PDB file of C-alpha atoms in Angstrom:
ATOM      1  CA  MET D   1      31.098   1.042  13.561  1.00  0.00           C
ATOM      2  CA  LYS D   2      31.587  -2.374  11.927  1.00  0.00           C
ATOM      3  CA  LYS D   3      30.107  -4.124  14.968  1.00  0.00           C
ATOM      4  CA  VAL D   4      27.101  -1.807  14.899  1.00  0.00           C
ATOM      5  CA  PHE D   5      26.542  -2.600  11.224  1.00  0.00           C
ATOM      6  CA  VAL D   6      26.761  -6.363  11.839  1.00  0.00           C
ATOM      7  CA  LEU D   7      24.326  -6.121  14.735  1.00  0.00           C
ATOM      8  CA  ALA D   8      21.908  -4.136  12.565  1.00  0.00           C
ATOM      9  CA  VAL D   9      22.052  -6.794   9.847  1.00  0.00           C
ATOM     10  CA  VAL D  10      21.464  -9.582  12.376  1.00  0.00           C
ATOM     11  CA  ALA D  11      18.558  -7.690  13.908  1.00  0.00           C
ATOM     12  CA  SER D  12      17.023  -7.111  10.479  1.00  0.00           C
ATOM     13  CA  ALA D  13      17.378 -10.790   9.615  1.00  0.00           C
ATOM     14  CA  PHE D  14      15.737 -11.749  12.912  1.00  0.00           C
ATOM     15  CA  ILE D  15      12.807  -9.419  12.278  1.00  0.00           C
ATOM     16  CA  VAL D  16      12.345 -10.764   8.767  1.00  0.00           C
ATOM     17  CA  SER D  17      12.528 -14.377   9.957  1.00  0.00           C
ATOM     18  CA  CYS D  18       9.803 -13.636  12.500  1.00  0.00           C
ATOM     19  CA  GLN D  19       7.649 -12.102   9.796  1.00  0.00           C
ATOM     20  CA  ARG D  20       8.186 -15.067   7.452  1.00  0.00           C
ATOM     21  CA  ALA D  21       7.281 -17.522  10.221  1.00  0.00           C
ATOM     22  CA  ALA D  22       3.666 -16.390   9.840  1.00  0.00           C
ATOM     23  CA  SER D  23       3.456 -18.185   6.480  1.00  0.00           C
ATOM     24  CA  ASP D  24       3.095 -21.944   6.016  1.00  0.00           C
ATOM     25  CA  GLN D  25       5.603 -23.713   3.786  1.00  0.00           C
ATOM     26  CA  SER D  26       3.703 -25.468   1.032  1.00  0.00           C
ATOM     27  CA  THR D  27       4.673 -28.850  -0.378  1.00  0.00           C
ATOM     28  CA  THR D  28       4.645 -29.596  -4.095  1.00  0.00           C
ATOM     29  CA  SER D  29       4.307 -32.618  -6.347  1.00  0.00           C
ATOM     30  CA  ALA D  30       3.364 -33.604  -9.873  1.00  0.00           C
ATOM     31  CA  PRO D  31      -0.118 -32.620 -11.117  1.00  0.00           C
ATOM     32  CA  GLN D  32      -2.990 -34.713  -9.754  1.00  0.00           C
ATOM     33  CA  GLU D  33      -6.499 -35.564 -10.937  1.00  0.00           C
ATOM     34  CA  VAL D  34      -8.942 -32.722 -10.250  1.00  0.00           C
ATOM     35  CA  ALA D  35     -11.549 -33.481  -7.565  1.00  0.00           C
ATOM     36  CA  ALA D  36     -15.213 -33.697  -8.523  1.00  0.00           C
ATOM     37  CA  GLU D  37     -17.233 -30.766  -7.162  1.00  0.00           C
ATOM     38  CA  LYS D  38     -19.893 -32.486  -5.044  1.00  0.00           C
ATOM     39  CA  GLY D  39     -22.665 -30.840  -3.038  1.00  0.00           C
ATOM     40  CA  ALA D  40     -23.615 -27.192  -3.101  1.00  0.00           C
ATOM     41  CA  THR D  41     -21.812 -24.718  -5.359  1.00  0.00           C
ATOM     42  CA  TYR D  42     -20.593 -21.335  -4.130  1.00  0.00           C
ATOM     43  CA  THR D  43     -19.603 -18.655  -6.618  1.00  0.00           C
ATOM     44  CA  VAL D  44     -16.601 -16.542  -5.645  1.00  0.00           C
ATOM     45  CA  ASN D  45     -17.513 -12.955  -4.792  1.00  0.00           C
ATOM     46  CA  LYS D  46     -14.939 -11.082  -6.885  1.00  0.00           C
ATOM     47  CA  GLU D  47     -15.309  -7.815  -4.972  1.00  0.00           C
ATOM     48  CA  ALA D  48     -14.895  -9.418  -1.548  1.00  0.00           C
ATOM     49  CA  SER D  49     -12.083 -11.819  -2.502  1.00  0.00           C
ATOM     50  CA  ASN D  50      -8.429 -11.454  -3.440  1.00  0.00           C
ATOM     51  CA  VAL D  51      -5.087 -13.186  -3.597  1.00  0.00           C
ATOM     52  CA  LYS D  52      -2.385 -11.268  -1.760  1.00  0.00           C
ATOM     53  CA  TRP D  53       1.261 -11.795  -2.707  1.00  0.00           C
ATOM     54  CA  THR D  54       4.549 -10.780  -1.117  1.00  0.00           C
ATOM     55  CA  GLY D  55       7.953 -10.987  -2.743  1.00  0.00           C
ATOM     56  CA  TYR D  56      11.318 -10.277  -1.131  1.00  0.00           C
ATOM     57  CA  HIS D  57      14.740  -8.989  -2.000  1.00  0.00           C
ATOM     58  CA  LYS D  58      17.987 -10.639  -0.965  1.00  0.00           C
ATOM     59  CA  GLY D  59      17.925 -11.800   2.650  1.00  0.00           C
ATOM     60  CA  GLY D  60      14.177 -11.256   2.896  1.00  0.00           C
ATOM     61  CA  LEU D  61      14.536  -7.464   2.967  1.00  0.00           C
ATOM     62  CA  ASN D  62      12.455  -4.793   1.191  1.00  0.00           C
ATOM     63  CA  PRO D  63       9.291  -6.825   0.674  1.00  0.00           C
ATOM     64  CA  ARG D  64       7.027  -5.903  -2.219  1.00  0.00           C
ATOM     65  CA  PHE D  65       3.377  -6.813  -1.860  1.00  0.00           C
ATOM     66  CA  GLY D  66       0.043  -6.431  -3.584  1.00  0.00           C
ATOM     67  CA  ILE D  67      -3.048  -8.282  -4.777  1.00  0.00           C
ATOM     68  CA  MET D  68      -4.528 -10.178  -7.699  1.00  0.00           C
ATOM     69  CA  LYS D  69      -8.179 -10.815  -8.539  1.00  0.00           C
ATOM     70  CA  GLY D  70     -10.058 -13.639 -10.179  1.00  0.00           C
ATOM     71  CA  GLU D  71     -13.211 -15.706 -10.341  1.00  0.00           C
ATOM     72  CA  GLY D  72     -14.282 -19.257  -9.650  1.00  0.00           C
ATOM     73  CA  THR D  73     -16.372 -21.650  -7.603  1.00  0.00           C
ATOM     74  CA  LEU D  74     -16.098 -23.763  -4.472  1.00  0.00           C
ATOM     75  CA  SER D  75     -18.230 -26.770  -3.638  1.00  0.00           C
ATOM     76  CA  ALA D  76     -19.066 -28.192  -0.238  1.00  0.00           C
ATOM     77  CA  GLU D  77     -21.106 -31.019   1.227  1.00  0.00           C
ATOM     78  CA  SER D  78     -22.051 -31.396   4.912  1.00  0.00           C
ATOM     79  CA  GLY D  79     -19.786 -28.487   5.811  1.00  0.00           C
ATOM     80  CA  VAL D  80     -16.745 -29.970   4.050  1.00  0.00           C
ATOM     81  CA  ILE D  81     -15.108 -28.573   0.909  1.00  0.00           C
ATOM     82  CA  THR D  82     -15.190 -31.121  -1.906  1.00  0.00           C
ATOM     83  CA  GLY D  83     -13.661 -29.172  -4.776  1.00  0.00           C
ATOM     84  CA  GLY D  84     -13.241 -25.877  -6.515  1.00  0.00           C
ATOM     85  CA  SER D  85     -11.503 -24.004  -9.297  1.00  0.00           C
ATOM     86  CA  PHE D  86     -10.220 -20.445  -9.674  1.00  0.00           C
ATOM     87  CA  LEU D  87      -9.136 -18.430 -12.681  1.00  0.00           C
ATOM     88  CA  ILE D  88      -6.766 -15.598 -11.752  1.00  0.00           C
ATOM     89  CA  ASP D  89      -6.603 -12.511 -13.956  1.00  0.00           C
ATOM     90  CA  MET D  90      -2.862 -11.842 -14.265  1.00  0.00           C
ATOM     91  CA  ASN D  91      -3.580  -8.388 -15.665  1.00  0.00           C
ATOM     92  CA  SER D  92      -5.077  -7.572 -12.252  1.00  0.00           C
ATOM     93  CA  VAL D  93      -1.644  -7.751 -10.567  1.00  0.00           C
ATOM     94  CA  LEU D  94      -1.435  -4.585  -8.480  1.00  0.00           C
ATOM     95  CA  THR D  95       1.494  -3.599  -6.286  1.00  0.00           C
ATOM     96  CA  ASP D  96       0.653  -1.749  -3.087  1.00  0.00           C
ATOM     97  CA  ALA D  97       2.243   1.707  -3.321  1.00  0.00           C
ATOM     98  CA  ALA D  98       3.166   1.457   0.367  1.00  0.00           C
ATOM     99  CA  SER D  99       5.690  -1.282  -0.485  1.00  0.00           C
ATOM    100  CA  VAL D 100       7.709   0.812  -2.947  1.00  0.00           C
ATOM    101  CA  ASP D 101       9.565   3.928  -1.884  1.00  0.00           C
ATOM    102  CA  PRO D 102      10.737   5.780  -5.040  1.00  0.00           C
ATOM    103  CA  ALA D 103      13.367   7.613  -2.994  1.00  0.00           C
ATOM    104  CA  SER D 104      15.154   4.330  -2.195  1.00  0.00           C
ATOM    105  CA  SER D 105      14.218   2.503  -5.417  1.00  0.00           C
ATOM    106  CA  GLY D 106      15.992   4.645  -7.965  1.00  0.00           C
ATOM    107  CA  GLY D 107      12.833   6.612  -8.664  1.00  0.00           C
ATOM    108  CA  LYS D 108      10.823   3.513  -9.563  1.00  0.00           C
ATOM    109  CA  THR D 109       7.210   3.388  -8.425  1.00  0.00           C
ATOM    110  CA  SER D 110       4.688   0.645  -7.746  1.00  0.00           C
ATOM    111  CA  ALA D 111       3.315   1.231 -11.258  1.00  0.00           C
ATOM    112  CA  ASP D 112       6.773   0.503 -12.670  1.00  0.00           C
ATOM    113  CA  LEU D 113       6.847  -2.768 -10.720  1.00  0.00           C
ATOM    114  CA  ASP D 114       3.400  -3.679 -12.061  1.00  0.00           C
ATOM    115  CA  LEU D 115       4.692  -3.287 -15.604  1.00  0.00           C
ATOM    116  CA  HIS D 116       7.767  -5.375 -14.841  1.00  0.00           C
ATOM    117  CA  LEU D 117       5.733  -8.184 -13.272  1.00  0.00           C
ATOM    118  CA  LYS D 118       3.486  -8.257 -16.324  1.00  0.00           C
ATOM    119  CA  ASN D 119       6.269  -8.379 -18.921  1.00  0.00           C
ATOM    120  CA  ALA D 120       8.191 -11.422 -20.166  1.00  0.00           C
ATOM    121  CA  ASP D 121      10.662 -11.324 -17.237  1.00  0.00           C
ATOM    122  CA  PHE D 122       7.894 -12.614 -14.977  1.00  0.00           C
ATOM    123  CA  PHE D 123       4.292 -13.444 -15.903  1.00  0.00           C
ATOM    124  CA  ASP D 124       4.246 -12.361 -19.578  1.00  0.00           C
ATOM    125  CA  VAL D 125       0.547 -11.517 -19.343  1.00  0.00           C
ATOM    126  CA  ALA D 126       0.259 -10.688 -23.045  1.00  0.00           C
ATOM    127  CA  LYS D 127       0.874 -14.386 -23.744  1.00  0.00           C
ATOM    128  CA  TYR D 128      -0.481 -15.883 -20.508  1.00  0.00           C
ATOM    129  CA  PRO D 129      -3.332 -13.628 -19.294  1.00  0.00           C
ATOM    130  CA  THR D 130      -4.627 -16.059 -16.668  1.00  0.00           C
ATOM    131  CA  ALA D 131      -3.381 -18.499 -14.034  1.00  0.00           C
ATOM    132  CA  LYS D 132      -5.488 -21.351 -12.702  1.00  0.00           C
ATOM    133  CA  PHE D 133      -5.920 -23.286  -9.457  1.00  0.00           C
ATOM    134  CA  GLU D 134      -7.974 -26.493  -9.331  1.00  0.00           C
ATOM    135  CA  ILE D 135      -8.524 -28.428  -6.100  1.00  0.00           C
ATOM    136  CA  THR D 136      -7.419 -32.060  -6.289  1.00  0.00           C
ATOM    137  CA  SER D 137      -8.013 -33.189  -2.701  1.00  0.00           C
ATOM    138  CA  VAL D 138      -9.140 -31.927   0.694  1.00  0.00           C
ATOM    139  CA  LYS D 139      -8.491 -33.599   4.029  1.00  0.00           C
ATOM    140  CA  SER D 140      -9.245 -32.615   7.596  1.00  0.00           C
ATOM    141  CA  PHE D 141      -6.534 -30.720   9.458  1.00  0.00           C
ATOM    142  CA  ASP D 142      -5.106 -32.869  12.274  1.00  0.00           C
ATOM    143  CA  ALA D 143      -3.881 -30.582  15.041  1.00  0.00           C
ATOM    144  CA  ALA D 144      -1.813 -33.431  16.479  1.00  0.00           C
ATOM    145  CA  THR D 145       0.341 -33.777  13.363  1.00  0.00           C
ATOM    146  CA  ASP D 146      -0.375 -30.793  11.107  1.00  0.00           C
ATOM    147  CA  LYS D 147       1.008 -27.323  11.829  1.00  0.00           C
ATOM    148  CA  SER D 148      -0.231 -23.987  10.513  1.00  0.00           C
ATOM    149  CA  ALA D 149       0.212 -20.257  10.970  1.00  0.00           C
ATOM    150  CA  ILE D 150      -3.516 -19.916  10.286  1.00  0.00           C
ATOM    151  CA  ALA D 151      -5.504 -19.843  13.513  1.00  0.00           C
ATOM    152  CA  ASP D 152      -8.138 -22.599  13.634  1.00  0.00           C
ATOM    153  CA  ALA D 153      -7.024 -24.184  10.362  1.00  0.00           C
ATOM    154  CA  ASN D 154      -9.398 -27.061   9.658  1.00  0.00           C
ATOM    155  CA  PHE D 155      -8.424 -28.370   6.224  1.00  0.00           C
ATOM    156  CA  VAL D 156      -5.346 -29.304   4.214  1.00  0.00           C
ATOM    157  CA  ILE D 157      -5.945 -28.492   0.561  1.00  0.00           C
ATOM    158  CA  SER D 158      -4.075 -29.743  -2.485  1.00  0.00           C
ATOM    159  CA  GLY D 159      -4.541 -28.315  -5.948  1.00  0.00           C
ATOM    160  CA  ASN D 160      -2.996 -27.942  -9.369  1.00  0.00           C
ATOM    161  CA  LEU D 161      -1.602 -24.420  -9.782  1.00  0.00           C
ATOM    162  CA  THR D 162      -0.939 -23.505 -13.412  1.00  0.00           C
ATOM    163  CA  ILE D 163       1.189 -20.456 -14.249  1.00  0.00           C
ATOM    164  CA  LYS D 164       2.468 -19.835 -17.780  1.00  0.00           C
ATOM    165  CA  GLU D 165       1.215 -23.303 -18.807  1.00  0.00           C
ATOM    166  CA  LYS D 166       3.352 -24.999 -16.113  1.00  0.00           C
ATOM    167  CA  THR D 167       1.266 -27.043 -13.645  1.00  0.00           C
ATOM    168  CA  VAL D 168       2.478 -28.020 -10.169  1.00  0.00           C
ATOM    169  CA  ASN D 169       0.395 -29.565  -7.382  1.00  0.00           C
ATOM    170  CA  VAL D 170       0.568 -27.472  -4.178  1.00  0.00           C
ATOM    171  CA  THR D 171      -0.531 -28.533  -0.690  1.00  0.00           C
ATOM    172  CA  PHE D 172      -1.212 -26.100   2.169  1.00  0.00           C
ATOM    173  CA  PRO D 173      -3.320 -25.719   5.362  1.00  0.00           C
ATOM    174  CA  ALA D 174      -6.430 -23.539   5.268  1.00  0.00           C
ATOM    175  CA  LYS D 175      -9.406 -22.411   7.278  1.00  0.00           C
ATOM    176  CA  ALA D 176     -12.832 -22.731   5.712  1.00  0.00           C
ATOM    177  CA  VAL D 177     -16.213 -21.800   7.165  1.00  0.00           C
ATOM    178  CA  VAL D 178     -19.236 -23.167   5.343  1.00  0.00           C
ATOM    179  CA  SER D 179     -22.852 -22.109   5.878  1.00  0.00           C
ATOM    180  CA  ASP D 180     -26.063 -22.570   3.919  1.00  0.00           C
ATOM    181  CA  THR D 181     -25.514 -19.248   2.142  1.00  0.00           C
ATOM    182  CA  GLU D 182     -21.775 -18.573   1.965  1.00  0.00           C
ATOM    183  CA  ILE D 183     -18.285 -19.977   2.276  1.00  0.00           C
ATOM    184  CA  THR D 184     -15.027 -18.327   3.338  1.00  0.00           C
ATOM    185  CA  LEU D 185     -11.544 -19.695   2.751  1.00  0.00           C
ATOM    186  CA  THR D 186      -8.326 -18.257   4.170  1.00  0.00           C
ATOM    187  CA  SER D 187      -4.759 -19.467   3.923  1.00  0.00           C
ATOM    188  CA  LYS D 188      -1.203 -18.148   3.862  1.00  0.00           C
ATOM    189  CA  PHE D 189       1.594 -20.223   2.387  1.00  0.00           C
ATOM    190  CA  THR D 190       4.929 -19.924   0.612  1.00  0.00           C
ATOM    191  CA  ILE D 191       5.796 -21.205  -2.857  1.00  0.00           C
ATOM    192  CA  ASN D 192       9.026 -21.278  -4.843  1.00  0.00           C
ATOM    193  CA  ARG D 193       8.529 -19.316  -8.065  1.00  0.00           C
ATOM    194  CA  GLN D 194      11.173 -21.366  -9.873  1.00  0.00           C
ATOM    195  CA  ASP D 195       8.814 -24.365  -9.779  1.00  0.00           C
ATOM    196  CA  TRP D 196       6.812 -22.508 -12.447  1.00  0.00           C
ATOM    197  CA  GLY D 197       9.808 -21.356 -14.479  1.00  0.00           C
ATOM    198  CA  LEU D 198       9.815 -17.840 -12.998  1.00  0.00           C
ATOM    199  CA  VAL D 199      13.583 -17.539 -12.825  1.00  0.00           C
ATOM    200  CA  TYR D 200      14.241 -13.817 -13.332  1.00  0.00           C
ATOM    201  CA  GLY D 201      17.021 -12.622 -11.047  1.00  0.00           C
ATOM    202  CA  THR D 202      18.313 -16.117 -10.243  1.00  0.00           C
ATOM    203  CA  ASP D 203      21.336 -16.318 -12.515  1.00  0.00           C
ATOM    204  CA  GLY D 204      24.624 -17.477 -11.052  1.00  0.00           C
ATOM    205  CA  ASP D 205      25.232 -18.502  -7.450  1.00  0.00           C
ATOM    206  CA  ALA D 206      22.162 -18.542  -5.183  1.00  0.00           C
ATOM    207  CA  LYS D 207      23.961 -16.414  -2.585  1.00  0.00           C
ATOM    208  CA  ASP D 208      24.135 -13.594  -5.130  1.00  0.00           C
ATOM    209  CA  TRP D 209      20.442 -13.573  -6.086  1.00  0.00           C
ATOM    210  CA  MET D 210      18.924 -10.149  -5.501  1.00  0.00           C
ATOM    211  CA  ILE D 211      15.302 -11.368  -5.609  1.00  0.00           C
ATOM    212  CA  SER D 212      14.176 -14.255  -3.422  1.00  0.00           C
ATOM    213  CA  GLN D 213      12.754 -17.311  -5.120  1.00  0.00           C
ATOM    214  CA  GLU D 214      10.106 -17.543  -2.381  1.00  0.00           C
ATOM    215  CA  ILE D 215       6.737 -15.827  -2.669  1.00  0.00           C
ATOM    216  CA  ASP D 216       4.130 -15.667   0.090  1.00  0.00           C
ATOM    217  CA  ILE D 217       0.558 -16.231  -1.085  1.00  0.00           C
ATOM    218  CA  GLU D 218      -2.465 -15.284   1.032  1.00  0.00           C
ATOM    219  CA  LEU D 219      -5.919 -16.434  -0.012  1.00  0.00           C
ATOM    220  CA  ASN D 220      -8.949 -14.442   1.102  1.00  0.00           C
ATOM    221  CA  ILE D 221     -11.884 -16.057  -0.661  1.00  0.00           C
ATOM    222  CA  LYS D 222     -15.592 -15.481  -0.096  1.00  0.00           C
ATOM    223  CA  GLY D 223     -18.302 -17.261  -2.057  1.00  0.00           C
ATOM    224  CA  ASN D 224     -22.072 -17.091  -2.174  1.00  0.00           C
ATOM    225  CA  LYS D 225     -24.262 -20.121  -2.722  1.00  0.00           C
ATOM    226  CA  SER D 226     -25.329 -20.300  -6.343  1.00  0.00           C
TER     227      SER D 226
END
């Protein structure tokens, strides 16, 4: 029985590691100067865009996932992104009910998780109702040296991400398609929530943490030319 249990744990860890491999690991640095928005301006279509998030329990098990909404602009010149800024409504945090099973979560529902994410343990939305992302640089994706889980990634984007008044510069690969009328931007990358002071559930030894410090972020942005 013990061997069966160990094998099950190993198999679960393998499955989770395969799932996590689909997300790019971002790099971080100190805040940088925001890039000037040159060229045409595209306004984010709030209904067609979202930011998906996935958080994990110890060992990467029992993922919780959902979306956030916001507004902003992207700029592009000759088919290349030059800048952009996004304001994320933290009150829009919504956990997908499919990720929370009340029967195995002590009766807690996705709505309960929403309330927890919005209180002072995490985002404290009463005090910090918005988060912000401002592009600081964009360079072409070099397939010879750059790696990405995003098929046909063509840019590497850096930007200042501000959460609860803490700003960290984040760099990640992305795919952007620019036309005369619209722009689409997709990316999937992992951040460490502790970089922004989100430390709930990380007391004591790291091996005992019940909530992972890593969060997967997926951008699905569509903008229309202003």
